[in-house]
Amino acid sequence: MMTTHEVNFDGLIGPTHNYAGLSVGNVASATNAGLVSSPKAAALQGLGKMKTLMDLGLMQGVLPPQQRPDFAMLRRLGFTGSDAELLDKTHDADPTILAAVWSASSMWAANAATVSPSADTDDNKVHLTPANLVSNFHRSFEHPTTTDALRMIFRDPRHFVVHDPLPDQSRFADEGAANHVRFCNTHGEPGVELFVYGVDAHEPGSGARKFPSRQTRAASESIVRSHGLDPERVVFARQHPDAIDAGVFHNDVISTGNGRVFLYHEQAFAASRSLMTDLAGPLGQELICIEATQSDFSLEDAVTSYLFNSQIVTLPDSSMALIAPLESRENRRVGAFIERMIADASNPVNAVHYLDVRESMRNGGGPACLRLRVVLTEKERRAVHTGVLLNDELHTLLCEWVERTYPEQIAPDQLRDPSLARSCIDALDELTRILDLPGLYPFQR
Ligand code: SUG
């Protein structure tokens, strides 16, 4: 059992990282629209986070960014001409389309796919379903490259199944692992998979009020079927609509879990109490609940501090640590809650590491958004494409590549600059050699 580990695959922050205010219902994205971004600093923060986890003794992988700007999407939308003309014409027609094709949003790898470990599936393979991300235009064309990348990384059919994404339609709107939590005694034993949704077509009162809800129950039900999960070990829960309206656009902004530990805010779910019983039943062991109440801190504090977007990780000595964004310490009430949690011997989380991922945070992406968790047995891990598994050498190569090829800054008016576009795409060409993923990008074929 001890040979099964969680490997976190972080989205490498791409060279076009910018602040365009593209995500309705994501408070940070809306608030910071129009700011000047620092792609180089952003990518180095992301790589620093990966290195921190690796140095804690955890296995860490890297997912490549996408080809941006996506000129092919502009042509598909009817724009014509040279690269420079495409950028100008799109800007004049609708600057929000231009911003969308530049977005580095694939960095938030928690939205790349939903993953079920082999201990949970009926064919004992690891199942991955890339998310269609239909709720936002700028994210809706990530899935073709995500699917290609996952099929190159998890290539061995004896161990892995990478499904097609669900149909590109709002009924099956799927945002991937950001709304999925797996509980277990140890990673290698069958777990209980929790699927959290905002909308259920059959449930009155669910769905959009002030802000859109992105995950549908129908999408998660399809994934449960195609991953071959045991229905007795699957639980569905609806997000509290007040949480969505406070800016909780994904469940991983208001709850997280690891092993038997469940950290959540009392306003995360529509029916919290019954959920805890539903989870504990199939787990067969006590669920260790760490509940933040309104009197600890509000939904607004949860959204600005991103405490629940921390990663709870199991360290090699079996203790647990919280990998939290700096912003959660800076909020007095949330910081005090973390201190109490770490000091409390009734839960196994006994250390906290605060990380600086501010560039990503300003777009609403904390530590947990940046990573896709994949639980792998020793055998499965040996079947993963080794080019994307982080070690000191790869970390150094990637930092050097970022330093040399990334822009220092991107201001909104630079999205019309064809030479910036060219240099970003050239950087990706080189990346496929570093990660040994030849031909990943459409421009390379
Ligand atoms: O989908 N932000 C992302 C943040 C995703 C965070 N992921 C998780 N919680 N798992 C989103 O809203 C903003 C891009 C911009 O506005 O430029 C953005 O796409």
PDB file of N, CA and C and ligand atoms in Angstrom, residues 18-23 26 29 103 105 108 110-111 136 138-139 175 178 214 249-250 252-253 306 309 363-365 369, ligand 1:
ATOM      1  N   ASN A  18      -1.752  37.058 -18.409  1.00  0.00           N
ATOM      2  CA  ASN A  18      -2.165  38.477 -18.359  1.00  0.00           C
ATOM      3  C   ASN A  18      -3.486  38.614 -17.612  1.00  0.00           C
ATOM      4  N   TYR A  19      -3.850  39.861 -17.330  1.00  0.00           N
ATOM      5  CA  TYR A  19      -5.057  40.132 -16.533  1.00  0.00           C
ATOM      6  C   TYR A  19      -6.136  40.754 -17.408  1.00  0.00           C
ATOM      7  N   ALA A  20      -7.107  39.937 -17.808  1.00  0.00           N
ATOM      8  CA  ALA A  20      -8.098  40.417 -18.770  1.00  0.00           C
ATOM      9  C   ALA A  20      -9.523  40.428 -18.219  1.00  0.00           C
ATOM     10  N   GLY A  21      -9.713  40.003 -16.993  1.00  0.00           N
ATOM     11  CA  GLY A  21     -11.061  40.036 -16.409  1.00  0.00           C
ATOM     12  C   GLY A  21     -12.059  39.169 -17.164  1.00  0.00           C
ATOM     13  N   LEU A  22     -11.627  37.978 -17.528  1.00  0.00           N
ATOM     14  CA  LEU A  22     -12.450  37.156 -18.418  1.00  0.00           C
ATOM     15  C   LEU A  22     -13.472  36.283 -17.697  1.00  0.00           C
ATOM     16  N   SER A  23     -13.327  36.100 -16.378  1.00  0.00           N
ATOM     17  CA  SER A  23     -14.162  35.101 -15.700  1.00  0.00           C
ATOM     18  C   SER A  23     -15.231  35.735 -14.822  1.00  0.00           C
ATOM     19  N   ASN A  26     -15.699  35.220 -10.806  1.00  0.00           N
ATOM     20  CA  ASN A  26     -14.383  35.045 -10.192  1.00  0.00           C
ATOM     21  C   ASN A  26     -13.936  36.447  -9.782  1.00  0.00           C
ATOM     22  N   SER A  29     -10.375  37.827 -10.712  1.00  0.00           N
ATOM     23  CA  SER A  29     -10.233  38.093 -12.151  1.00  0.00           C
ATOM     24  C   SER A  29     -10.905  39.410 -12.517  1.00  0.00           C
ATOM     25  N   SER A 103      -5.120  34.075 -23.373  1.00  0.00           N
ATOM     26  CA  SER A 103      -5.152  33.695 -21.958  1.00  0.00           C
ATOM     27  C   SER A 103      -4.252  32.490 -21.662  1.00  0.00           C
ATOM     28  N   SER A 105      -4.772  30.585 -19.238  1.00  0.00           N
ATOM     29  CA  SER A 105      -5.621  29.954 -18.217  1.00  0.00           C
ATOM     30  C   SER A 105      -5.385  28.455 -18.012  1.00  0.00           C
ATOM     31  N   TRP A 108      -4.204  26.647 -14.607  1.00  0.00           N
ATOM     32  CA  TRP A 108      -5.000  26.138 -13.482  1.00  0.00           C
ATOM     33  C   TRP A 108      -5.373  24.682 -13.763  1.00  0.00           C
ATOM     34  N   ALA A 110      -6.068  22.200 -12.029  1.00  0.00           N
ATOM     35  CA  ALA A 110      -7.184  21.545 -11.342  1.00  0.00           C
ATOM     36  C   ALA A 110      -8.397  21.477 -12.265  1.00  0.00           C
ATOM     37  N   ASN A 111      -8.410  22.320 -13.287  1.00  0.00           N
ATOM     38  CA  ASN A 111      -9.513  22.311 -14.253  1.00  0.00           C
ATOM     39  C   ASN A 111      -9.184  21.513 -15.508  1.00  0.00           C
ATOM     40  N   ASN A 136     -16.747  29.225 -19.849  1.00  0.00           N
ATOM     41  CA  ASN A 136     -16.079  30.471 -20.231  1.00  0.00           C
ATOM     42  C   ASN A 136     -15.418  30.294 -21.590  1.00  0.00           C
ATOM     43  N   HIS A 138     -12.860  31.693 -23.008  1.00  0.00           N
ATOM     44  CA  HIS A 138     -11.394  31.594 -23.076  1.00  0.00           C
ATOM     45  C   HIS A 138     -10.867  30.248 -22.606  1.00  0.00           C
ATOM     46  N   ARG A 139     -11.672  29.496 -21.864  1.00  0.00           N
ATOM     47  CA  ARG A 139     -11.211  28.195 -21.391  1.00  0.00           C
ATOM     48  C   ARG A 139     -11.778  27.046 -22.226  1.00  0.00           C
ATOM     49  N   GLU A 175     -15.858  21.216 -15.110  1.00  0.00           N
ATOM     50  CA  GLU A 175     -14.678  22.018 -14.768  1.00  0.00           C
ATOM     51  C   GLU A 175     -13.588  21.165 -14.118  1.00  0.00           C
ATOM     52  N   ALA A 178     -11.504  20.479  -9.938  1.00  0.00           N
ATOM     53  CA  ALA A 178     -11.780  21.578  -9.002  1.00  0.00           C
ATOM     54  C   ALA A 178     -13.067  21.330  -8.209  1.00  0.00           C
ATOM     55  N   ARG A 214     -20.799  26.698 -12.485  1.00  0.00           N
ATOM     56  CA  ARG A 214     -20.081  26.128 -13.633  1.00  0.00           C
ATOM     57  C   ARG A 214     -20.191  24.611 -13.779  1.00  0.00           C
ATOM     58  N   PHE A 249     -16.550  30.126  -7.309  1.00  0.00           N
ATOM     59  CA  PHE A 249     -16.908  29.611  -8.634  1.00  0.00           C
ATOM     60  C   PHE A 249     -16.534  28.155  -8.811  1.00  0.00           C
ATOM     61  N   HIS A 250     -15.707  27.621  -7.904  1.00  0.00           N
ATOM     62  CA  HIS A 250     -15.404  26.184  -7.884  1.00  0.00           C
ATOM     63  C   HIS A 250     -15.421  25.735  -6.431  1.00  0.00           C
ATOM     64  N   ASP A 252     -13.251  24.040  -4.978  1.00  0.00           N
ATOM     65  CA  ASP A 252     -11.928  24.098  -4.336  1.00  0.00           C
ATOM     66  C   ASP A 252     -11.570  25.490  -3.808  1.00  0.00           C
ATOM     67  N   VAL A 253     -12.538  26.407  -3.880  1.00  0.00           N
ATOM     68  CA  VAL A 253     -12.350  27.716  -3.259  1.00  0.00           C
ATOM     69  C   VAL A 253     -12.989  27.712  -1.859  1.00  0.00           C
ATOM     70  N   TYR A 306      -8.324  32.700   0.110  1.00  0.00           N
ATOM     71  CA  TYR A 306      -8.111  31.427  -0.598  1.00  0.00           C
ATOM     72  C   TYR A 306      -7.550  30.319   0.295  1.00  0.00           C
ATOM     73  N   ASN A 309      -8.164  26.905  -0.931  1.00  0.00           N
ATOM     74  CA  ASN A 309      -7.407  26.525  -2.125  1.00  0.00           C
ATOM     75  C   ASN A 309      -5.979  26.120  -1.756  1.00  0.00           C
ATOM     76  N   ASN A 363      -5.615  36.311 -10.594  1.00  0.00           N
ATOM     77  CA  ASN A 363      -6.619  35.836 -11.550  1.00  0.00           C
ATOM     78  C   ASN A 363      -7.517  34.783 -10.906  1.00  0.00           C
ATOM     79  N   GLY A 364      -7.438  34.657  -9.586  1.00  0.00           N
ATOM     80  CA  GLY A 364      -8.306  33.704  -8.890  1.00  0.00           C
ATOM     81  C   GLY A 364      -7.775  32.287  -8.861  1.00  0.00           C
ATOM     82  N   GLY A 365      -6.455  32.137  -8.976  1.00  0.00           N
ATOM     83  CA  GLY A 365      -5.876  30.787  -8.969  1.00  0.00           C
ATOM     84  C   GLY A 365      -4.870  30.609  -7.849  1.00  0.00           C
ATOM     85  N   CYS A 369      -5.454  25.337  -7.303  1.00  0.00           N
ATOM     86  CA  CYS A 369      -5.902  25.514  -8.698  1.00  0.00           C
ATOM     87  C   CYS A 369      -4.798  25.131  -9.657  1.00  0.00           C
TER      88      CYS A 369
HETATM   89  O1  SUG B   1     -11.382  29.698 -14.514  1.00  0.00           O
HETATM   90  N1  SUG B   1      -9.290  32.452 -13.937  1.00  0.00           N
HETATM   91  C1  SUG B   1      -9.571  31.045 -13.748  1.00  0.00           C
HETATM   92  C2  SUG B   1      -9.160  30.611 -12.361  1.00  0.00           C
HETATM   93  C3  SUG B   1      -9.313  29.147 -12.172  1.00  0.00           C
HETATM   94  C4  SUG B   1      -9.060  28.700 -10.773  1.00  0.00           C
HETATM   95  N2  SUG B   1      -9.203  27.290 -10.676  1.00  0.00           N
HETATM   96  C5  SUG B   1      -9.704  26.637  -9.621  1.00  0.00           C
HETATM   97  N3  SUG B   1     -10.355  27.229  -8.660  1.00  0.00           N
HETATM   98  N4  SUG B   1      -9.569  25.354  -9.614  1.00  0.00           N
HETATM   99  C6  SUG B   1     -11.063  30.751 -13.956  1.00  0.00           C
HETATM  100  O2  SUG B   1     -11.884  31.580 -13.534  1.00  0.00           O
HETATM  101  C7  SUG B   1      -9.073  34.509 -15.257  1.00  0.00           C
HETATM  102  C8  SUG B   1      -8.371  34.907 -16.522  1.00  0.00           C
HETATM  103  C9  SUG B   1      -8.457  36.394 -16.770  1.00  0.00           C
HETATM  104  O3  SUG B   1      -9.381  37.054 -16.331  1.00  0.00           O
HETATM  105  O4  SUG B   1      -7.540  36.920 -17.487  1.00  0.00           O
HETATM  106  C10 SUG B   1      -9.337  33.008 -15.166  1.00  0.00           C
HETATM  107  O5  SUG B   1      -9.554  32.359 -16.166  1.00  0.00           O
END
